[in-house]
Amino acid sequence: MNLKNVTLISMEEFEDAELLSIKDKRSSTEYCWTCTPSVPLYILNKERSLDHIAYLDADLFFYGDPAPIFKEFEGGSILITEHRYANNVKHYAKKYGKYNVQFMVFRNNSHGLECLKWWRDRCLEWCYSRPSDGKFGDQKYLDDWTTRFEGVHVLKHLGGGLAPWNISEYEISNINNKIYVNEDLLIFYHFHSLKIINNEKFDLVGGYNLKKEHIFNIYMPYVKTINKIIDNVHDMDPNFKYGCHTNNLMDYAKLIIRIIKKYYFIIHLKEK
């Protein structure tokens, strides 16, 4: 696609003997989680001049400039974000962790590198999609970082880390086409559990409740952007279907269950 300012890194470039030794012992999701600390560590070791590196989950969408996040991070070595679970799902913290791996920054200094190396070692030892002995995937390892490592900063800006599991706790408003989370500008939203059925249908939030203003102010801009990207990709490869959930019987069965529970929203773009 020849995207400006994008440098592609193949898996073969950062996969070392330790990663390859456990690759076939974990699911594709678990292996992706296992690789999470290895990729930024590889880049920082390769590009010594970099001051810091940010890790982002693929299902984040930015509504504003992230500059306030980096301004808040000045002087820190490691940036992490809390789940900030809503009251009705606070119990998730015990299972999935206090912090979310969605957006992290590591300074290229002794503290940042120490943290990445420790995290990588833990993920190589154990990284599975199930809770076990105080662990879950790559994520619950973050629970004690504020005391384990120096220079850890927990993001305070409410515009970073808005997600289905916490949006009900905040006042969401649209003022002059800018989205606010209480009094903070929305910077990024985590579209956890959103599924692309095809380029016209999107299953938004299985298992969470959303208000209409959440749908129109936050979800619709994202869905429309994703739809344009799908069209662009299909212009190059009409058969590309990766990331889409096929319309098979099991998919429909799951949707019907969520309809019955009244816990889902689905957007049909042609009807909009």
XYZ file of N, CA and C in Angstrom:
816
model
N 0.825 -1.213 0.000
C 0.000 0.000 0.000
C 0.859 1.264 0.000
N 2.142 1.098 0.271
C 3.078 2.218 0.228
C 2.628 3.377 1.121
N 2.278 3.059 2.369
C 1.793 4.068 3.299
C 2.938 4.947 3.788
N 2.688 6.251 3.834
C 3.700 7.204 4.258
C 4.032 7.001 5.738
N 5.302 7.091 6.066
C 5.788 6.996 7.448
C 5.515 5.646 8.102
N 5.344 4.605 7.294
C 5.132 3.261 7.833
C 6.300 2.372 7.424
N 6.918 1.732 8.391
C 7.969 0.753 8.135
C 7.464 -0.609 8.575
N 7.341 -1.524 7.656
C 6.841 -2.852 7.977
C 7.947 -3.708 8.586
N 7.595 -4.446 9.628
C 8.524 -5.384 10.258
C 7.892 -6.764 10.194
N 8.542 -7.676 9.524
C 8.002 -9.029 9.418
C 8.217 -9.779 10.721
N 7.418 -10.811 10.938
C 7.570 -11.617 12.146
C 8.948 -12.261 12.197
N 9.452 -12.642 11.021
C 10.752 -13.304 10.967
C 11.878 -12.406 11.490
N 11.671 -11.084 11.427
C 12.718 -10.165 11.872
C 12.895 -10.176 13.382
N 11.784 -10.274 14.136
C 11.913 -10.208 15.595
C 11.764 -11.562 16.278
N 11.276 -12.577 15.562
C 11.135 -13.898 16.172
C 12.514 -14.521 16.388
N 12.853 -14.759 17.631
C 14.124 -15.407 17.950
C 13.868 -16.848 18.378
N 14.926 -17.531 18.780
C 14.804 -18.951 19.129
C 13.839 -19.177 20.289
N 13.833 -18.261 21.259
C 12.951 -18.424 22.420
C 11.483 -18.317 22.026
N 11.160 -17.362 21.177
C 9.780 -17.230 20.710
C 9.370 -18.435 19.869
N 10.220 -18.826 18.952
C 9.890 -19.943 18.062
C 9.728 -21.249 18.832
N 10.409 -21.373 19.956
C 10.334 -22.620 20.722
C 8.975 -22.841 21.370
N 8.215 -21.759 21.566
C 6.892 -21.903 22.200
C 5.743 -21.583 21.232
N 6.067 -21.231 19.996
C 5.055 -20.765 19.047
C 3.960 -21.794 18.803
N 4.328 -23.053 18.616
C 3.329 -24.075 18.303
C 2.634 -24.617 19.550
N 2.977 -24.081 20.710
C 2.353 -24.519 21.961
C 1.250 -23.562 22.408
N 1.044 -22.498 21.639
C 0.044 -21.495 21.993
C -0.849 -21.182 20.801
N -2.061 -20.748 21.090
C -2.978 -20.365 20.021
C -2.445 -19.109 19.342
N -3.042 -18.741 18.206
C -2.584 -17.542 17.497
C -2.751 -16.303 18.368
N -3.868 -16.232 19.102
C -4.082 -15.099 20.008
C -3.043 -15.084 21.113
N -2.814 -16.236 21.723
C -1.836 -16.323 22.811
C -0.429 -15.997 22.335
N -0.111 -16.404 21.112
C 1.224 -16.104 20.592
C 1.374 -14.608 20.313
N 0.309 -13.974 19.822
C 0.344 -12.520 19.624
C 0.596 -11.816 20.949
N -0.101 -12.251 21.987
C 0.111 -11.657 23.310
C 1.536 -11.909 23.798
N 2.036 -13.101 23.547
C 3.402 -13.436 23.952
C 4.409 -12.490 23.298
N 4.132 -12.107 22.059
C 5.053 -11.248 21.305
C 4.971 -9.776 21.703
N 3.941 -9.396 22.458
C 3.723 -7.979 22.753
C 4.972 -7.276 23.280
N 5.641 -7.762 24.320
C 6.841 -7.050 24.784
C 8.055 -7.236 23.882
N 8.072 -8.312 23.109
C 9.243 -8.598 22.275
C 9.395 -7.603 21.130
N 8.281 -7.127 20.574
C 8.354 -6.218 19.427
C 8.950 -4.865 19.815
N 8.412 -4.160 20.825
C 9.051 -2.883 21.193
C 10.479 -3.050 21.685
N 10.764 -4.163 22.368
C 12.134 -4.406 22.826
C 13.074 -4.586 21.640
N 12.619 -5.309 20.624
C 13.410 -5.506 19.405
C 13.700 -4.165 18.732
N 12.680 -3.317 18.639
C 12.848 -2.034 17.950
C 13.786 -1.113 18.727
N 13.625 -1.060 20.053
C 14.505 -0.200 20.850
C 15.949 -0.672 20.803
N 16.159 -1.974 20.752
C 17.523 -2.501 20.641
C 18.121 -2.235 19.266
N 17.261 -2.200 18.249
C 17.731 -1.978 16.882
C 17.938 -0.494 16.596
N 17.021 0.331 17.063
C 17.077 1.778 16.815
C 17.490 2.477 18.111
N 18.770 2.486 18.378
C 19.279 2.993 19.655
C 18.987 4.477 19.865
N 18.771 5.211 18.779
C 18.562 6.655 18.908
C 17.141 7.012 19.339
N 16.222 6.052 19.310
C 14.841 6.333 19.707
C 14.773 6.689 21.187
N 14.045 7.759 21.493
C 13.874 8.158 22.895
C 12.856 7.272 23.604
N 11.812 6.889 22.889
C 10.761 6.067 23.484
C 9.979 5.374 22.379
N 9.172 4.415 22.773
C 8.328 3.711 21.817
C 6.961 3.487 22.446
N 5.918 3.608 21.630
C 4.552 3.395 22.109
C 3.994 2.122 21.501
N 3.338 1.338 22.326
C 2.610 0.157 21.856
C 1.125 0.497 21.858
N 0.428 0.156 20.756
C -1.008 0.389 20.642
C -1.701 -0.886 20.211
N -2.822 -1.208 20.848
C -3.667 -2.285 20.354
C -4.246 -1.890 19.001
N -4.532 -2.879 18.176
C -5.015 -2.613 16.818
C -6.439 -2.078 16.786
N -7.193 -2.260 17.875
C -8.592 -1.820 17.872
C -8.793 -0.501 18.609
N -7.766 0.350 18.607
C -7.906 1.713 19.111
C -8.207 2.642 17.948
N -8.962 3.706 18.228
C -9.239 4.718 17.210
C -9.073 6.083 17.866
N -8.332 6.963 17.197
C -8.013 8.261 17.781
C -8.970 9.337 17.284
N -9.514 10.075 18.230
C -10.422 11.183 17.942
C -9.738 12.526 18.170
N -8.578 12.502 18.794
C -7.867 13.737 19.088
C -6.368 13.513 19.130
N -5.643 14.600 19.206
C -4.181 14.580 19.256
C -3.722 13.922 20.562
N -2.818 12.933 20.488
C -2.333 12.291 21.718
C -1.303 13.119 22.486
N -1.021 14.339 22.024
C -0.008 15.169 22.682
C -0.228 15.309 24.191
N -1.476 15.468 24.674
C -1.667 15.577 26.128
C -1.185 14.346 26.892
N -1.264 13.179 26.267
C -0.789 11.959 26.918
C 0.724 12.020 27.098
N 1.425 12.406 26.039
C 2.887 12.459 26.115
C 3.365 13.618 26.995
N 2.567 14.692 27.036
C 2.883 15.795 27.948
C 2.799 15.307 29.387
N 1.760 14.556 29.695
C 1.586 14.009 31.044
C 2.696 13.014 31.388
N 3.211 12.342 30.368
C 4.222 11.297 30.560
C 5.631 11.858 30.735
N 5.830 13.146 30.517
C 7.168 13.741 30.608
C 7.807 13.413 31.952
N 9.038 12.916 31.907
C 9.741 12.548 33.126
C 9.530 11.110 33.542
N 8.591 10.424 32.888
C 8.330 9.030 33.204
C 9.121 8.088 32.314
N 9.175 6.826 32.708
C 9.870 5.811 31.910
C 8.925 4.777 31.328
N 7.800 4.552 31.993
C 6.835 3.536 31.561
C 5.436 4.103 31.760
N 4.634 4.126 30.719
C 3.252 4.609 30.809
C 2.295 3.445 30.658
N 1.345 3.323 31.589
C 0.308 2.299 31.491
C -1.049 2.943 31.742
N -2.113 2.260 31.338
C -3.469 2.789 31.493
C -4.328 1.803 32.273
N -5.154 2.346 33.152
C -6.071 1.517 33.930
C -7.303 1.148 33.106
N -7.909 0.013 33.460
C -9.207 -0.322 32.879
C -10.274 0.679 33.330
N -10.172 1.156 34.559
C -11.180 2.041 35.150
C -12.576 1.427 34.993
N -12.693 0.188 35.382
C -13.936 -0.552 35.202
C -15.133 0.174 35.814
N -16.274 0.088 35.127
C -17.539 0.567 35.685
C -17.897 -0.289 36.899
N -18.729 0.251 37.764
C -19.060 -0.434 39.016
C -19.612 -1.835 38.799
N -20.403 -2.013 37.746
C -21.040 -3.322 37.543
C -20.078 -4.392 37.016
N -18.866 -3.986 36.611
C -17.885 -4.974 36.132
C -16.540 -4.840 36.849
N -16.525 -4.216 38.014
C -15.272 -4.045 38.757
C -14.616 -5.379 39.096
N -15.429 -6.426 39.207
C -14.881 -7.743 39.532
C -13.983 -8.289 38.419
N -14.060 -7.699 37.214
C -13.199 -8.134 36.114
C -11.717 -7.915 36.433
N -11.426 -6.940 37.291
C -10.025 -6.619 37.593
C -9.292 -7.814 38.185
N -9.972 -8.570 39.017
C -9.337 -9.737 39.635
C -8.990 -10.789 38.592
N -9.806 -10.883 37.550
C -9.622 -11.902 36.517
C -8.706 -11.427 35.395
N -8.940 -10.191 34.915
C -8.233 -9.711 33.728
C -7.155 -8.668 34.019
N -7.128 -8.136 35.233
C -6.087 -7.183 35.577
C -6.595 -5.772 35.797
N -5.871 -5.028 36.621
C -6.207 -3.629 36.891
C -5.909 -2.757 35.679
N -4.867 -3.114 34.935
C -4.415 -2.306 33.802
C -4.686 -3.022 32.485
N -4.750 -2.235 31.420
C -5.004 -2.786 30.091
C -3.784 -2.554 29.209
N -3.462 -3.539 28.400
C -2.275 -3.447 27.539
C -2.544 -2.598 26.297
N -3.626 -1.866 26.262
C -4.083 -1.142 25.078
C -3.113 -0.077 24.561
N -2.543 0.718 25.465
C -1.677 1.840 25.078
C -0.585 1.957 26.132
N 0.653 1.734 25.712
C 1.780 1.754 26.637
C 2.943 2.494 25.989
N 3.740 3.143 26.813
C 4.932 3.828 26.307
C 6.125 3.397 27.155
N 7.236 3.116 26.469
C 8.465 2.710 27.150
C 9.597 3.646 26.735
N 10.213 4.261 27.727
C 11.361 5.114 27.469
C 12.578 4.223 27.199
N 13.436 4.676 26.284
C 14.646 3.920 25.953
C 15.736 4.226 26.982
N 15.437 3.852 28.233
C 16.410 4.032 29.309
C 16.449 2.761 30.151
N 17.208 2.775 31.220
C 17.392 1.551 32.008
C 16.079 1.036 32.582
N 15.202 1.941 33.025
C 13.936 1.515 33.619
C 12.997 0.917 32.567
N 12.885 1.594 31.425
C 12.013 1.093 30.369
C 12.470 -0.249 29.833
N 13.770 -0.393 29.610
C 14.306 -1.646 29.077
C 14.229 -2.775 30.101
N 14.470 -2.450 31.370
C 14.351 -3.468 32.419
C 12.931 -4.027 32.462
N 11.960 -3.135 32.366
C 10.559 -3.546 32.392
C 10.222 -4.433 31.202
N 10.617 -4.025 30.008
C 10.323 -4.808 28.808
C 10.971 -6.190 28.865
N 12.213 -6.241 29.328
C 12.904 -7.536 29.411
C 12.220 -8.454 30.416
N 11.830 -7.911 31.562
C 11.137 -8.712 32.580
C 9.802 -9.222 32.042
N 9.060 -8.327 31.390
C 7.741 -8.683 30.845
C 7.874 -9.748 29.764
N 8.867 -9.594 28.909
C 9.097 -10.594 27.860
C 9.381 -11.968 28.475
N 10.229 -12.005 29.492
C 10.553 -13.282 30.141
C 9.307 -13.935 30.732
N 8.456 -13.123 31.357
C 7.236 -13.677 31.961
C 6.302 -14.223 30.874
N 6.181 -13.496 29.760
C 5.294 -13.950 28.683
C 5.828 -15.215 28.018
N 7.132 -15.340 27.926
C 7.713 -16.575 27.396
C 7.409 -17.751 28.323
N 7.433 -17.496 29.625
C 7.160 -18.548 30.602
C 5.696 -18.974 30.575
N 4.794 -17.974 30.532
C 3.355 -18.281 30.609
C 2.576 -17.138 29.987
N 1.756 -17.452 28.985
C 0.891 -16.444 28.367
C -0.251 -17.166 27.663
N -1.335 -17.357 28.398
C -2.471 -18.114 27.873
C -3.772 -17.343 28.085
N -4.749 -17.651 27.270
C -6.040 -16.963 27.313
C -6.959 -17.596 28.354
N -6.459 -17.666 29.572
C -7.250 -18.200 30.685
C -6.642 -17.690 31.991
N -7.467 -17.413 32.975
C -6.944 -17.002 34.277
C -6.297 -18.192 34.976
N -5.141 -17.962 35.590
C -4.455 -19.041 36.300
C -3.456 -18.459 37.291
N -3.668 -18.733 38.565
C -2.704 -18.367 39.601
C -2.317 -16.884 39.524
N -3.325 -16.019 39.375
C -3.065 -14.585 39.327
C -2.525 -14.079 38.009
N -2.622 -14.873 36.968
C -2.134 -14.473 35.640
C -3.284 -14.529 34.639
N -3.180 -13.705 33.597
C -4.073 -13.797 32.445
C -3.358 -13.187 31.251
N -3.078 -14.016 30.247
C -2.404 -13.536 29.048
C -1.139 -12.755 29.385
N -0.947 -11.662 28.646
C 0.192 -10.775 28.904
C -0.175 -9.660 29.879
N -1.428 -9.616 30.317
C -1.989 -8.406 30.916
C -1.862 -8.302 32.436
N -2.150 -9.374 33.161
C -2.127 -9.251 34.621
C -0.714 -9.101 35.181
N 0.283 -9.326 34.330
C 1.653 -9.068 34.766
C 1.852 -7.593 35.126
N 0.980 -6.713 34.609
C 1.122 -5.277 34.849
C 0.662 -4.863 36.246
N -0.043 -5.739 36.946
C -0.715 -5.350 38.187
C 0.208 -4.712 39.223
N 1.455 -5.161 39.311
C 2.348 -4.636 40.356
C 3.465 -3.744 39.815
N 3.321 -3.280 38.578
C 4.405 -2.506 37.981
C 4.697 -1.206 38.723
N 3.682 -0.583 39.309
C 3.913 0.698 39.990
C 4.845 0.541 41.183
N 4.957 -0.660 41.717
C 5.889 -0.913 42.825
C 7.106 -1.725 42.383
N 6.979 -2.470 41.309
C 8.084 -3.319 40.837
C 9.152 -2.511 40.098
N 8.717 -1.513 39.326
C 9.658 -0.752 38.501
C 9.628 0.727 38.859
N 10.729 1.406 38.580
C 10.803 2.851 38.784
C 10.323 3.568 37.526
N 9.753 4.747 37.724
C 9.365 5.584 36.598
C 8.065 5.194 35.936
N 7.215 4.427 36.633
C 5.929 4.026 36.053
C 4.903 5.128 36.290
N 4.243 5.551 35.220
C 3.193 6.570 35.316
C 1.878 5.983 34.827
N 0.843 6.108 35.633
C -0.496 5.650 35.257
C -1.257 6.837 34.680
N -1.732 6.710 33.446
C -2.394 7.815 32.759
C -3.591 8.329 33.556
N -3.658 9.652 33.706
C -4.765 10.283 34.422
C -5.812 10.863 33.473
N -5.394 11.256 32.284
C -6.295 11.895 31.315
C -7.431 10.940 30.955
N -8.668 11.360 31.201
C -9.819 10.489 30.957
C -10.077 10.253 29.475
N -9.482 11.080 28.614
C -9.668 10.906 27.179
C -8.865 9.771 26.600
N -7.987 9.186 27.398
C -7.229 8.013 26.967
C -7.700 6.790 27.719
N -8.177 5.796 27.004
C -8.603 4.561 27.658
C -10.095 4.411 27.816
N -10.885 5.261 27.157
C -12.335 5.060 27.166
C -12.643 3.768 26.420
N -13.567 2.971 26.959
C -13.827 1.637 26.404
C -15.209 1.162 26.838
N -15.708 0.078 26.247
C -17.044 -0.416 26.621
C -17.180 -0.723 28.102
N -16.090 -1.129 28.761
C -16.180 -1.525 30.166
C -16.176 -0.349 31.137
N -15.990 0.885 30.639
C -15.998 2.028 31.556
C -16.801 3.227 31.071
N -17.296 3.202 29.843
C -17.953 4.381 29.275
C -19.181 4.802 30.069
N -19.846 3.849 30.716
C -21.059 4.171 31.477
C -20.769 5.022 32.707
N -19.504 5.130 33.094
C -19.128 5.897 34.283
C -18.945 7.385 33.992
N -18.982 7.776 32.718
C -18.633 9.142 32.354
C -19.753 9.844 31.594
N -19.693 11.163 31.651
C -20.597 11.997 30.874
C -19.947 12.230 29.511
N -20.579 11.726 28.465
C -20.048 11.871 27.107
C -20.834 12.964 26.398
N -20.141 13.960 25.876
C -20.820 15.072 25.214
C -20.117 15.432 23.913
N -20.885 16.010 23.007
C -20.367 16.480 21.724
C -20.534 17.993 21.688
N -19.420 18.708 21.759
C -19.440 20.164 21.749
C -18.628 20.644 20.558
N -19.308 21.267 19.600
C -18.647 21.752 18.384
C -17.868 20.644 17.686
N -18.505 19.472 17.584
C -17.929 18.301 16.909
C -16.678 17.762 17.600
N -16.520 18.068 18.858
C -15.454 17.482 19.663
C -16.090 16.683 20.791
N -15.588 15.467 20.997
C -16.160 14.578 21.995
C -15.425 14.761 23.319
N -16.202 14.913 24.383
C -15.632 15.098 25.712
C -16.002 13.932 26.618
N -15.038 13.545 27.458
C -15.249 12.560 28.514
C -15.198 13.349 29.815
N -16.362 13.601 30.402
C -16.468 14.604 31.462
C -15.914 15.912 30.916
N -14.792 16.395 31.438
C -14.237 17.660 30.945
C -13.001 17.473 30.069
N -12.592 16.228 29.850
C -11.410 15.948 29.027
C -11.809 15.606 27.597
N -11.040 16.103 26.641
C -11.268 15.737 25.247
C -10.983 14.253 25.044
N -11.855 13.580 24.290
C -11.612 12.178 23.954
C -10.409 12.094 23.021
N -9.427 11.296 23.413
C -8.243 11.096 22.576
C -8.350 9.783 21.814
N -8.560 8.683 22.536
C -8.754 7.415 21.832
C -9.766 6.544 22.561
N -10.410 5.697 21.781
C -11.402 4.755 22.307
C -10.951 3.349 21.946
N -11.190 2.428 22.858
C -10.814 1.028 22.656
C -12.056 0.244 22.227
N -12.088 -0.172 20.963
C -13.269 -0.852 20.415
C -13.216 -2.359 20.668
N -13.062 -2.695 21.932
C -13.053 -4.092 22.353
C -14.357 -4.774 21.969
N -14.250 -5.971 21.421
C -15.357 -6.883 21.081
C -16.129 -6.494 19.826
N -15.769 -5.376 19.173
C -16.434 -5.044 17.909
C -16.045 -6.069 16.851
N -17.026 -6.544 16.124
C -16.772 -7.548 15.086
C -17.290 -7.050 13.745
N -16.476 -7.259 12.718
C -16.876 -6.926 11.352
C -17.516 -8.164 10.749
N -18.805 -8.088 10.457
C -19.486 -9.210 9.820
C -19.219 -9.166 8.318
N -19.387 -8.008 7.735
C -18.962 -7.727 6.364
C -18.843 -6.217 6.265
N -18.634 -5.688 5.057
C -18.416 -4.246 4.967
C -19.691 -3.432 5.104
N -20.800 -4.085 5.451
C -22.046 -3.370 5.695
C -22.581 -3.588 7.103
N -22.140 -4.652 7.773
C -22.674 -4.977 9.089
C -21.554 -5.116 10.112
N -21.788 -4.503 11.267
C -20.819 -4.537 12.362
C -21.555 -4.869 13.654
N -21.064 -5.873 14.367
C -21.589 -6.197 15.687
C -20.741 -5.409 16.682
N -21.365 -4.486 17.400
C -20.592 -3.495 18.135
C -20.056 -3.947 19.482
N -20.924 -4.343 20.386
C -20.435 -4.576 21.747
C -21.156 -5.720 22.427
N -20.836 -6.925 22.082
C -21.420 -8.057 22.772
C -21.066 -8.034 24.247
N -22.089 -8.031 25.105
C -21.848 -8.108 26.538
C -21.822 -6.785 27.277
N -21.916 -5.657 26.577
C -21.903 -4.350 27.234
C -23.098 -3.528 26.769
N -23.533 -2.608 27.619
C -24.627 -1.704 27.270
C -24.078 -0.374 26.773
N -24.680 0.150 25.727
C -24.310 1.464 25.212
C -25.548 2.334 25.095
N -25.346 3.640 25.237
C -26.423 4.592 25.016
C -26.377 5.057 23.556
N -27.485 5.641 23.103
C -27.544 6.102 21.714
C -26.462 7.132 21.420
N -26.190 8.024 22.391
C -25.166 9.045 22.141
C -23.778 8.433 21.997
N -23.560 7.292 22.638
C -22.284 6.591 22.458
C -22.174 6.064 21.029
N -23.282 5.514 20.546
C -23.302 4.953 19.188
C -23.019 6.032 18.155
N -23.735 7.143 18.233
C -23.638 8.149 17.178
C -22.390 9.021 17.295
N -21.931 9.288 18.504
C -20.769 10.164 18.671
C -19.437 9.440 18.583
N -19.418 8.164 18.952
C -18.153 7.435 19.020
C -18.094 6.286 18.021
N -19.115 5.441 18.010
C -19.054 4.241 17.172
C -19.270 4.524 15.690
N -20.204 5.397 15.357
C -20.482 5.640 13.941
C -19.281 6.181 13.171
N -18.533 7.175 13.691
C -17.349 7.635 12.951
C -16.335 6.520 12.712
N -16.171 5.652 13.694
C -15.220 4.541 13.556
C -15.697 3.542 12.517
N -16.968 3.161 12.603
C -17.517 2.183 11.665
C -17.431 2.700 10.231
N -17.743 3.972 10.037
C -17.681 4.540 8.689
C -16.242 4.562 8.168
N -15.289 4.853 9.046
C -13.881 4.847 8.645
C -13.424 3.447 8.276
N -13.787 2.460 9.107
C -13.430 1.074 8.823
C -14.043 0.631 7.502
N -15.272 1.043 7.248
C -15.941 0.657 6.005
C -15.197 1.200 4.784
N -14.708 2.437 4.880
C -13.934 3.018 3.777
C -12.630 2.252 3.567
N -12.004 1.856 4.673
C -10.753 1.102 4.576
C -10.999 -0.257 3.931
N -12.098 -0.907 4.316
C -12.445 -2.195 3.708
C -12.632 -2.034 2.205
N -13.318 -0.969 1.795
C -13.519 -0.716 0.365
C -12.181 -0.510 -0.343
N -11.266 0.233 0.292
C -9.952 0.471 -0.310
C -9.171 -0.829 -0.465
N -9.236 -1.676 0.558
C -8.539 -2.960 0.494
C -9.147 -3.839 -0.589
N -10.470 -3.843 -0.678
C -11.137 -4.665 -1.691
C -10.855 -4.172 -3.108
N -10.538 -2.885 -3.256
C -10.133 -2.388 -4.575
C -8.834 -3.053 -5.019
N -7.966 -3.374 -4.061
C -6.697 -4.032 -4.366
C -6.823 -5.546 -4.364
N -7.678 -6.065 -3.478
C -7.858 -7.513 -3.361
C -9.319 -7.803 -3.041
N -10.150 -8.033 -4.066
C -11.590 -8.247 -3.861
C -11.911 -9.441 -2.968
N -10.990 -10.383 -2.839
C -11.255 -11.594 -2.053
C -10.760 -11.506 -0.613
N -10.249 -10.349 -0.218
C -9.704 -10.213 1.134
C -10.827 -10.286 2.167
N -10.703 -11.217 3.110
C -11.742 -11.403 4.130
C -11.177 -11.509 5.541
N -9.878 -11.331 5.691
C -9.285 -11.479 7.018
C -9.846 -10.429 7.975
N -10.212 -10.859 9.163
C -10.787 -9.951 10.147
C -12.290 -9.873 10.092
N -12.897 -10.455 9.052
C -14.354 -10.457 8.932
C -14.921 -11.770 9.461
N -16.049 -11.679 10.130
C -16.732 -12.863 10.635
C -17.757 -13.292 9.598
N -17.582 -14.478 9.064
C -18.440 -14.953 7.992
C -19.857 -15.153 8.483
N -20.794 -15.054 7.576
C -22.206 -15.197 7.920
C -22.608 -16.660 7.997
N -22.008 -17.406 8.901
C -22.397 -18.801 9.041
C -23.397 -18.961 10.180
N -23.885 -20.175 10.340
C -24.936 -20.440 11.315
C -24.491 -20.099 12.732
N -23.237 -20.399 13.077
C -22.746 -20.127 14.425
C -22.719 -18.636 14.714
N -22.307 -17.812 13.717
C -22.295 -16.371 13.916
C -23.694 -15.852 14.203
N -24.667 -16.322 13.424
C -26.034 -15.873 13.633
C -26.572 -16.342 14.978
N -26.201 -17.541 15.387
C -26.659 -18.057 16.677
C -26.155 -17.172 17.815
N -24.897 -16.758 17.728
C -24.332 -15.897 18.766
C -25.028 -14.538 18.781
N -25.335 -14.012 17.590
C -26.031 -12.734 17.521
C -27.423 -12.837 18.132
N -28.121 -13.924 17.836
C -29.469 -14.108 18.366
C -29.446 -14.151 19.887
N -28.450 -14.828 20.442
C -28.329 -14.895 21.906
C -28.170 -13.495 22.487
N -27.355 -12.653 21.846
C -27.148 -11.308 22.369
C -28.376 -10.437 22.163
N -29.119 -10.683 21.087
C -30.361 -9.944 20.888
C -31.319 -10.242 22.028
N -31.439 -11.517 22.352
C -32.333 -11.924 23.430
C -31.916 -11.270 24.744
N -30.629 -11.205 25.001
C -30.129 -10.606 26.240
C -30.153 -9.074 26.198
N -30.423 -8.515 25.018
C -30.461 -7.060 24.839
C -29.110 -6.416 25.157
N -28.038 -7.110 24.812
C -26.712 -6.607 25.113
C -25.915 -6.297 23.853
N -26.575 -6.085 22.742
C -25.775 -5.820 21.556
C -26.404 -4.711 20.728
N -25.562 -4.090 19.934
C -26.017 -3.148 18.928
C -25.426 -3.602 17.603
N -26.186 -3.483 16.555
C -25.649 -3.812 15.236
C -26.029 -2.697 14.277
N -25.105 -2.315 13.469
C -25.340 -1.234 12.518
C -25.343 -1.806 11.114
N -26.369 -1.501 10.380
C -26.439 -1.875 8.976
C -26.301 -0.576 8.195
N -25.137 -0.367 7.604
C -24.825 0.930 7.014
C -25.770 1.319 5.889
N -26.249 0.348 5.140
C -27.143 0.689 4.038
C -28.440 1.310 4.546
N -28.827 0.941 5.762
C -30.052 1.477 6.337
C -29.830 2.843 6.950
N -28.570 3.218 7.118
C -28.254 4.516 7.710
C -28.082 5.584 6.632
